Amino acid sequence: MGLYRDLGSNPGVFRVLGSQLMARFPFGMLSIIVLLHIQLAYGDYTSAGIVLASQSIGQAVSGPLSSRLMGKWGMRPVLTATSIACSVLLVVIAVVHLPLPVVTAIALLVGLTTPPITPAVRTMYPKLVPGKQLQALFSLDAAAQEIIWVIGPVVAVFVTSQFSTAAGLCVAAAFMLLGGAWFISSPALGKVKLLPSKRGLGAVLRYPTVVIGTVLSFFFVASFAAIEAGIVAAFAGPHGGHGSIESGVVLAIFAGGSLVGGLLIGHREMRPWSPALRIVLVLAGTAACLVSLNIWWLCAVLFIGGMGTAPTFAAISNIVSSTVRFSETAEAYGWIGTGTLVGVATGSAFAGIAIDIGGAHGAIIVSAGLLVVCAIIAVATLRWMPDLKGRSIEPPPETGTLTIPLP
């Protein structure tokens, strides 16, 4: 634990960590809230899947594009504009009942204006702490982000079940605005200048590790969106009520397992096989949910599975940070963020369809299937995984050694 305590000696680190988590918190709420809001408004989960798919298309475009815009125009202007625009669009969906095609178009705009918080902060980290502390910082970030991906749905379920889905969307918009303002006003943000990329959009995908990280993020996070929808469906009321205290407890236990795993495992030196082993641990806990939907059984197996969650996120960050030049890390994390956000929307969409067909078990099967694919990819790409044992995680230098032949 001394590794995490030492991070406090670097000015501004904990403020950046806390503010970016608050700014990103809505991302963990939106998939569930939109799923429930659209299902309630139009009477089926398939309509919700269509809206979420449209949002995911927008996010797929915005991730790398907005990251490059931060290098051109600066982080603060881009983050401010996108935070305001996205929040306003969410409130519109919440308070105005519109035809499904119009809502689908607005969801596309929500995706396009998603604030690029993740690429901004993960590009900042190597400039905030020494290289020898980066693994600990990425691990702490991955553990803390469970507040987003697992506690977020708990808050979403609570607000929607106690108040309404419209209230849930407004709460998500408020988090986006307030958290974004806190992060944007951070002094550390002004001290880190993103360098404009010297190559065209998408050139960073020539790094195998960026492609691997993006694909792993997509399948990994999609599996969580699916199982979260499945847990909510498992404890829904007999007359279609949305969520309950039981689903909130189960998802909170899932988050607790991830937090423990992140603190105990995530900071360990990453070897090429580490991501695959951590994914398999999550798969084991997810697959075990098919045995029984008893609340105590779900709490036990998901706590165990959750212990692999934060360490996997930390591994993906380590892979990118150690292999991509600093001038290209913003776009690299933009692609990773695209994989993550599209994974949330896609997982929720497929889970919604699976729930219509096979109930809660259908969504859990979708989640387990996504994790199987994720584990296979991690194993198949071992040759490109960096071995970070005994290494300091720092971006490669911007320039290489030039050999000039003697006459």
Coordinates of C-alpha atoms in Angstrom, one line a residue:
M1 CA 0.0 0.0 0.0
G2 CA 3.0 2.3 0.4
L3 CA 3.1 2.5 -3.4
Y4 CA -0.2 4.3 -3.5
R5 CA 0.7 6.5 -0.5
D6 CA 3.8 7.7 -2.3
L7 CA 1.7 9.0 -5.2
G8 CA 0.5 11.8 -2.9
S9 CA 4.0 13.3 -3.0
N10 CA 3.3 14.5 -6.6
P11 CA 1.3 17.7 -6.6
G12 CA -2.2 17.5 -8.1
V13 CA -2.3 13.8 -8.7
F14 CA -5.2 12.9 -6.3
R15 CA -7.3 16.0 -7.5
V16 CA -6.9 14.9 -11.1
L17 CA -7.8 11.3 -10.2
G18 CA -10.9 12.3 -8.2
S19 CA -12.1 15.0 -10.7
Q20 CA -11.8 12.8 -13.7
L21 CA -13.7 10.0 -12.0
M22 CA -16.5 12.3 -11.2
A23 CA -16.5 13.6 -14.8
R24 CA -16.6 10.1 -16.2
F25 CA -19.1 8.8 -13.7
P26 CA -22.1 9.3 -16.1
F27 CA -20.6 6.8 -18.6
G28 CA -21.3 4.0 -16.1
M29 CA -24.9 5.2 -15.6
L30 CA -26.0 6.0 -19.2
S31 CA -26.2 2.5 -20.7
I32 CA -28.6 1.2 -18.0
I33 CA -30.6 4.5 -17.8
V34 CA -31.0 4.8 -21.6
L35 CA -32.0 1.1 -21.8
L36 CA -34.7 1.5 -19.2
H37 CA -35.8 5.0 -20.3
I38 CA -36.4 3.9 -24.0
Q39 CA -37.9 0.6 -23.0
L40 CA -40.4 2.4 -20.8
A41 CA -41.2 5.0 -23.4
Y42 CA -41.6 2.6 -26.4
G43 CA -42.5 -0.7 -24.8
D44 CA -39.6 -3.0 -25.8
Y45 CA -35.9 -3.5 -25.3
T46 CA -35.2 -3.7 -29.0
S47 CA -36.0 0.0 -29.4
A48 CA -33.6 0.7 -26.6
G49 CA -31.0 -1.4 -28.4
I50 CA -31.4 0.7 -31.6
V51 CA -30.9 3.9 -29.6
L52 CA -27.8 2.6 -27.8
A53 CA -26.4 1.4 -31.1
S54 CA -26.8 4.9 -32.6
Q55 CA -25.0 6.3 -29.5
S56 CA -22.2 3.8 -29.9
I57 CA -21.7 4.8 -33.6
G58 CA -21.2 8.4 -32.4
Q59 CA -18.8 7.4 -29.7
A60 CA -16.8 5.3 -32.2
V61 CA -16.3 8.5 -34.3
S62 CA -15.7 10.9 -31.5
G63 CA -13.1 9.0 -29.5
P64 CA -10.0 9.4 -31.7
L65 CA -11.3 12.6 -33.4
S66 CA -11.8 14.6 -30.2
S67 CA -8.5 13.4 -28.9
R68 CA -6.7 14.9 -32.0
L69 CA -8.7 18.1 -31.6
M70 CA -7.3 18.4 -28.1
G71 CA -3.8 18.4 -29.5
K72 CA -4.8 21.1 -32.0
W73 CA -7.1 23.4 -30.0
G74 CA -6.1 22.5 -26.4
M75 CA -7.7 20.3 -23.8
R76 CA -9.8 22.9 -22.0
P77 CA -11.8 24.2 -25.0
V78 CA -12.6 20.8 -26.3
L79 CA -13.6 19.4 -22.9
T80 CA -15.7 22.4 -22.1
A81 CA -17.6 22.4 -25.4
T82 CA -18.3 18.6 -25.4
S83 CA -19.3 18.5 -21.7
I84 CA -21.9 21.2 -22.2
A85 CA -23.3 19.9 -25.5
C86 CA -23.6 16.3 -24.3
S87 CA -25.3 17.3 -21.0
V88 CA -27.9 19.4 -22.8
L89 CA -28.7 16.5 -25.2
L90 CA -29.2 14.1 -22.3
V91 CA -31.7 16.5 -20.7
V92 CA -33.6 16.8 -24.0
I93 CA -33.9 13.0 -24.2
A94 CA -35.1 13.0 -20.5
V95 CA -37.8 15.6 -20.6
V96 CA -39.1 15.6 -24.2
H97 CA -41.0 12.6 -25.6
L98 CA -40.1 12.4 -29.3
P99 CA -40.5 9.9 -32.1
L100 CA -38.0 7.0 -32.0
P101 CA -36.1 8.1 -35.1
V102 CA -35.6 11.6 -33.6
V103 CA -34.4 10.1 -30.3
T104 CA -32.1 7.8 -32.3
A105 CA -30.6 10.9 -34.0
I106 CA -30.1 12.7 -30.7
A107 CA -28.4 9.6 -29.3
L108 CA -26.0 9.8 -32.2
L109 CA -25.2 13.4 -31.2
V110 CA -24.7 12.3 -27.6
G111 CA -22.1 9.9 -28.8
L112 CA -20.4 12.4 -31.0
T113 CA -20.1 15.0 -28.2
T114 CA -19.0 12.5 -25.5
P115 CA -16.2 14.4 -23.5
P116 CA -12.8 12.9 -24.1
I117 CA -11.9 12.7 -20.4
T118 CA -10.2 9.3 -20.6
P119 CA -7.6 10.1 -23.3
A120 CA -6.9 13.5 -21.6
V121 CA -6.2 12.1 -18.2
R122 CA -4.2 9.0 -19.2
T123 CA -2.1 11.2 -21.4
M124 CA -1.5 13.4 -18.4
Y125 CA -0.4 10.6 -16.0
P126 CA 3.1 10.1 -17.4
K127 CA 3.7 13.8 -16.9
L128 CA 2.4 13.9 -13.3
V129 CA 4.5 11.1 -11.7
P130 CA 7.9 9.4 -12.3
G131 CA 8.0 6.4 -14.6
K132 CA 8.6 4.0 -11.6
Q133 CA 5.2 5.1 -10.1
L134 CA 3.1 4.8 -13.3
Q135 CA 2.1 1.2 -12.7
A136 CA 0.8 2.1 -9.3
L137 CA -1.1 5.1 -10.6
F138 CA -2.7 3.1 -13.5
S139 CA -3.6 0.4 -10.9
L140 CA -5.2 2.9 -8.6
D141 CA -7.0 4.6 -11.5
A142 CA -8.3 1.2 -12.6
A143 CA -9.5 0.2 -9.1
A144 CA -11.1 3.6 -8.5
Q145 CA -12.9 3.6 -11.9
E146 CA -15.1 0.8 -10.6
I147 CA -17.0 3.7 -9.1
I148 CA -17.8 4.4 -12.7
W149 CA -18.5 1.0 -14.3
V150 CA -20.1 -0.9 -11.4
I151 CA -21.2 1.7 -8.8
G152 CA -22.5 3.8 -11.7
P153 CA -25.2 1.3 -12.6
V154 CA -26.0 0.9 -8.9
V155 CA -26.8 4.6 -8.7
A156 CA -28.6 4.4 -12.0
V157 CA -30.8 1.6 -10.7
F158 CA -31.5 3.4 -7.4
V159 CA -32.5 6.7 -9.0
T160 CA -34.6 5.2 -11.7
S161 CA -36.4 2.8 -9.3
Q162 CA -37.0 5.5 -6.6
F163 CA -37.8 8.4 -8.9
S164 CA -37.8 8.0 -12.7
T165 CA -35.6 7.2 -15.7
A166 CA -35.9 10.9 -16.7
A167 CA -34.5 11.9 -13.3
G168 CA -31.7 9.4 -13.9
L169 CA -30.7 11.0 -17.1
C170 CA -30.7 14.5 -15.5
V171 CA -28.5 13.2 -12.6
A172 CA -26.1 11.8 -15.2
A173 CA -26.0 15.2 -17.0
A174 CA -25.3 17.0 -13.7
F175 CA -22.4 14.7 -12.9
M176 CA -21.0 15.3 -16.4
L177 CA -21.2 19.1 -16.0
L178 CA -20.0 19.4 -12.4
G179 CA -17.3 16.7 -12.7
G180 CA -16.1 18.2 -16.0
A181 CA -15.9 21.7 -14.5
W182 CA -13.8 20.3 -11.6
F183 CA -11.5 18.5 -13.9
I184 CA -11.1 21.3 -16.4
S185 CA -10.3 23.8 -13.7
S186 CA -7.5 21.6 -12.3
P187 CA -4.1 23.4 -12.4
A188 CA -2.4 20.2 -13.5
L189 CA -4.4 20.3 -16.7
G190 CA -2.9 23.6 -17.7
K191 CA 0.6 22.3 -17.2
V192 CA 0.4 19.4 -19.6
K193 CA 0.4 20.4 -23.3
L194 CA -0.7 17.8 -25.8
L195 CA 1.5 17.7 -28.8
P196 CA -0.2 17.7 -32.2
S197 CA 0.2 14.3 -33.9
K198 CA 2.6 14.4 -36.8
R199 CA 0.7 11.7 -38.6
G200 CA -2.8 11.4 -40.0
L201 CA -5.9 10.2 -38.2
G202 CA -5.7 6.5 -37.5
A203 CA -1.9 6.2 -38.1
V204 CA -1.5 5.3 -34.4
L205 CA -3.3 2.0 -35.2
R206 CA -0.1 0.9 -36.8
Y207 CA 0.9 0.1 -33.2
P208 CA -0.3 -3.5 -32.6
T209 CA -0.7 -2.7 -28.9
V210 CA -3.2 0.1 -29.6
V211 CA -5.4 -2.3 -31.8
I212 CA -5.1 -5.0 -29.1
G213 CA -6.0 -2.6 -26.3
T214 CA -9.0 -1.2 -28.2
V215 CA -10.4 -4.6 -29.1
L216 CA -9.8 -6.0 -25.5
S217 CA -11.5 -2.9 -24.1
F218 CA -14.5 -3.4 -26.3
F219 CA -15.2 -7.0 -25.5
F220 CA -14.3 -6.6 -21.8
V221 CA -16.5 -3.7 -21.1
A222 CA -19.3 -5.0 -23.3
S223 CA -19.4 -8.0 -21.0
F224 CA -20.0 -5.8 -18.0
A225 CA -22.7 -3.9 -19.6
A226 CA -24.4 -7.2 -20.5
I227 CA -24.2 -8.7 -17.0
E228 CA -25.3 -5.5 -15.3
A229 CA -28.4 -5.5 -17.5
G230 CA -28.9 -9.2 -16.7
I231 CA -28.6 -8.6 -12.9
V232 CA -31.1 -5.8 -13.1
A233 CA -33.5 -8.0 -15.1
A234 CA -33.0 -10.9 -12.6
F235 CA -34.4 -8.8 -9.7
A236 CA -37.0 -6.8 -11.7
G237 CA -40.5 -6.8 -10.3
P238 CA -43.1 -9.2 -11.5
H239 CA -44.9 -6.4 -13.4
G240 CA -41.8 -5.1 -15.2
G241 CA -40.5 -2.9 -12.4
H242 CA -37.0 -1.6 -13.2
G243 CA -34.4 -2.8 -10.7
S244 CA -34.4 -3.3 -7.0
I245 CA -32.2 -3.0 -3.9
E246 CA -31.1 -6.6 -4.6
S247 CA -29.6 -5.8 -7.9
G248 CA -27.8 -2.8 -6.4
V249 CA -26.3 -5.0 -3.7
V250 CA -25.0 -7.5 -6.2
L251 CA -23.4 -4.9 -8.4
A252 CA -21.9 -3.2 -5.4
I253 CA -20.3 -6.5 -4.3
F254 CA -19.0 -6.9 -7.9
A255 CA -17.4 -3.5 -7.6
G256 CA -15.9 -4.4 -4.2
G257 CA -14.2 -7.4 -5.7
S258 CA -12.7 -5.3 -8.4
L259 CA -11.5 -2.7 -5.9
V260 CA -9.8 -5.4 -3.8
G261 CA -8.3 -7.0 -6.9
G262 CA -7.0 -3.6 -8.2
L263 CA -5.2 -2.8 -5.0
L264 CA -3.8 -6.3 -4.5
I265 CA -3.0 -7.3 -8.0
G266 CA -3.1 -4.4 -10.4
H267 CA 0.2 -2.8 -9.4
R268 CA 2.2 -6.0 -10.0
E269 CA 4.7 -6.0 -12.9
M270 CA 2.9 -7.0 -16.0
R271 CA 4.0 -10.0 -18.0
P272 CA 2.7 -10.9 -21.5
W273 CA 0.3 -13.5 -20.2
S274 CA -1.1 -11.2 -17.3
P275 CA -4.1 -9.8 -19.3
A276 CA -5.3 -13.3 -20.3
L277 CA -5.1 -14.7 -16.8
R278 CA -7.0 -11.7 -15.3
I279 CA -9.7 -12.0 -18.0
V280 CA -10.1 -15.7 -17.3
L281 CA -10.7 -14.9 -13.6
V282 CA -13.6 -12.6 -14.6
L283 CA -15.0 -15.2 -17.0
A284 CA -15.0 -17.8 -14.2
G285 CA -17.1 -15.6 -12.0
T286 CA -19.5 -14.6 -14.8
A287 CA -20.1 -18.1 -16.0
A288 CA -20.8 -19.2 -12.5
C289 CA -23.8 -16.9 -12.4
L290 CA -25.6 -19.3 -14.7
V291 CA -25.7 -21.9 -11.9
S292 CA -28.2 -19.9 -9.8
L293 CA -29.7 -16.4 -9.6
N294 CA -29.8 -16.6 -5.8
I295 CA -28.5 -13.3 -4.4
W296 CA -26.0 -14.8 -2.1
W297 CA -24.5 -17.0 -4.8
L298 CA -24.3 -14.1 -7.2
C299 CA -22.6 -12.0 -4.6
A300 CA -20.0 -14.7 -4.0
V301 CA -19.1 -15.5 -7.5
L302 CA -19.1 -12.0 -8.8
F303 CA -16.8 -10.8 -6.0
I304 CA -14.3 -13.5 -7.1
G305 CA -14.8 -12.6 -10.7
G306 CA -14.5 -8.9 -9.9
M307 CA -11.0 -9.3 -8.6
G308 CA -9.8 -9.6 -12.2
T309 CA -11.6 -6.5 -13.4
A310 CA -9.5 -3.5 -12.3
P311 CA -6.2 -5.4 -12.9
T312 CA -7.2 -6.0 -16.5
F313 CA -8.0 -2.3 -17.0
A314 CA -4.6 -1.5 -15.5
A315 CA -2.9 -3.9 -17.8
I316 CA -4.4 -2.3 -20.9
S317 CA -3.2 1.2 -19.8
N318 CA 0.3 -0.2 -19.1
I319 CA 0.4 -1.8 -22.6
V320 CA -0.4 1.5 -24.3
S321 CA 1.7 3.8 -22.1
S322 CA 4.9 1.6 -22.5
T323 CA 4.7 1.3 -26.3
V324 CA 3.3 4.5 -27.8
R325 CA 5.1 7.8 -28.2
F326 CA 3.8 10.7 -26.0
S327 CA 2.7 12.8 -29.0
E328 CA 0.4 9.9 -30.1
T329 CA -0.9 8.8 -26.7
A330 CA -3.9 11.0 -26.7
E331 CA -5.2 9.5 -29.9
A332 CA -4.2 6.0 -28.7
Y333 CA -6.3 6.4 -25.6
G334 CA -9.0 7.9 -27.7
W335 CA -9.2 4.6 -29.6
I336 CA -9.1 2.7 -26.3
G337 CA -11.9 5.0 -25.0
T338 CA -13.9 4.3 -28.2
G339 CA -13.6 0.6 -27.5
T340 CA -14.7 1.1 -24.0
L341 CA -17.7 3.4 -24.6
V342 CA -18.9 1.5 -27.7
G343 CA -18.5 -1.7 -25.7
V344 CA -20.9 -0.3 -23.0
A345 CA -23.6 0.6 -25.5
T346 CA -23.1 -2.6 -27.6
G347 CA -23.2 -4.9 -24.5
S348 CA -26.3 -3.2 -23.2
A349 CA -28.0 -3.4 -26.7
F350 CA -27.3 -7.2 -27.1
A351 CA -28.3 -7.8 -23.5
G352 CA -31.6 -6.0 -24.0
I353 CA -32.4 -8.3 -27.0
A354 CA -31.2 -11.4 -25.0
I355 CA -33.5 -10.4 -22.1
D356 CA -36.5 -10.1 -24.4
I357 CA -35.7 -13.7 -25.7
G358 CA -34.4 -15.5 -22.6
G359 CA -34.7 -13.3 -19.6
A360 CA -31.8 -12.6 -17.2
H361 CA -30.0 -15.9 -18.2
G362 CA -29.8 -14.6 -21.8
A363 CA -27.9 -11.5 -20.8
I364 CA -25.5 -13.5 -18.6
I365 CA -24.8 -15.9 -21.5
V366 CA -24.0 -12.8 -23.7
S367 CA -21.6 -11.5 -21.1
A368 CA -19.8 -14.8 -20.7
G369 CA -19.6 -15.2 -24.5
L370 CA -18.0 -11.7 -24.8
L371 CA -15.4 -12.6 -22.2
V372 CA -14.6 -15.9 -24.0
V373 CA -13.8 -13.9 -27.1
C374 CA -11.8 -11.4 -25.0
A375 CA -9.7 -14.2 -23.5
I376 CA -9.0 -15.8 -26.8
I377 CA -7.8 -12.5 -28.2
A378 CA -5.5 -11.9 -25.2
V379 CA -3.9 -15.4 -25.7
A380 CA -3.7 -15.0 -29.5
T381 CA -1.8 -11.7 -29.2
L382 CA 0.8 -12.7 -26.6
R383 CA 3.7 -12.0 -29.1
W384 CA 2.9 -8.3 -29.1
M385 CA 2.3 -7.9 -25.3
P386 CA 5.2 -6.1 -23.6
D387 CA 7.1 -7.7 -20.8
L388 CA 7.3 -5.0 -18.1
K389 CA 9.1 -7.0 -15.4
G390 CA 11.8 -4.7 -14.0
R391 CA 11.0 -1.9 -16.5
S392 CA 9.9 1.7 -15.9
I393 CA 6.7 2.5 -17.8
E394 CA 7.4 5.5 -19.9
P395 CA 6.4 6.4 -23.4
P396 CA 9.1 5.7 -26.0
P397 CA 11.2 8.7 -27.1
E398 CA 9.8 10.9 -29.9
T399 CA 12.9 10.3 -32.0
G400 CA 15.0 7.3 -32.6
T401 CA 18.7 7.0 -33.1
L402 CA 19.9 8.0 -36.6
T403 CA 23.0 6.2 -37.9
I404 CA 25.1 8.3 -40.3
P405 CA 27.5 6.2 -42.4
L406 CA 31.1 7.4 -42.5
P407 CA 32.5 8.3 -45.9

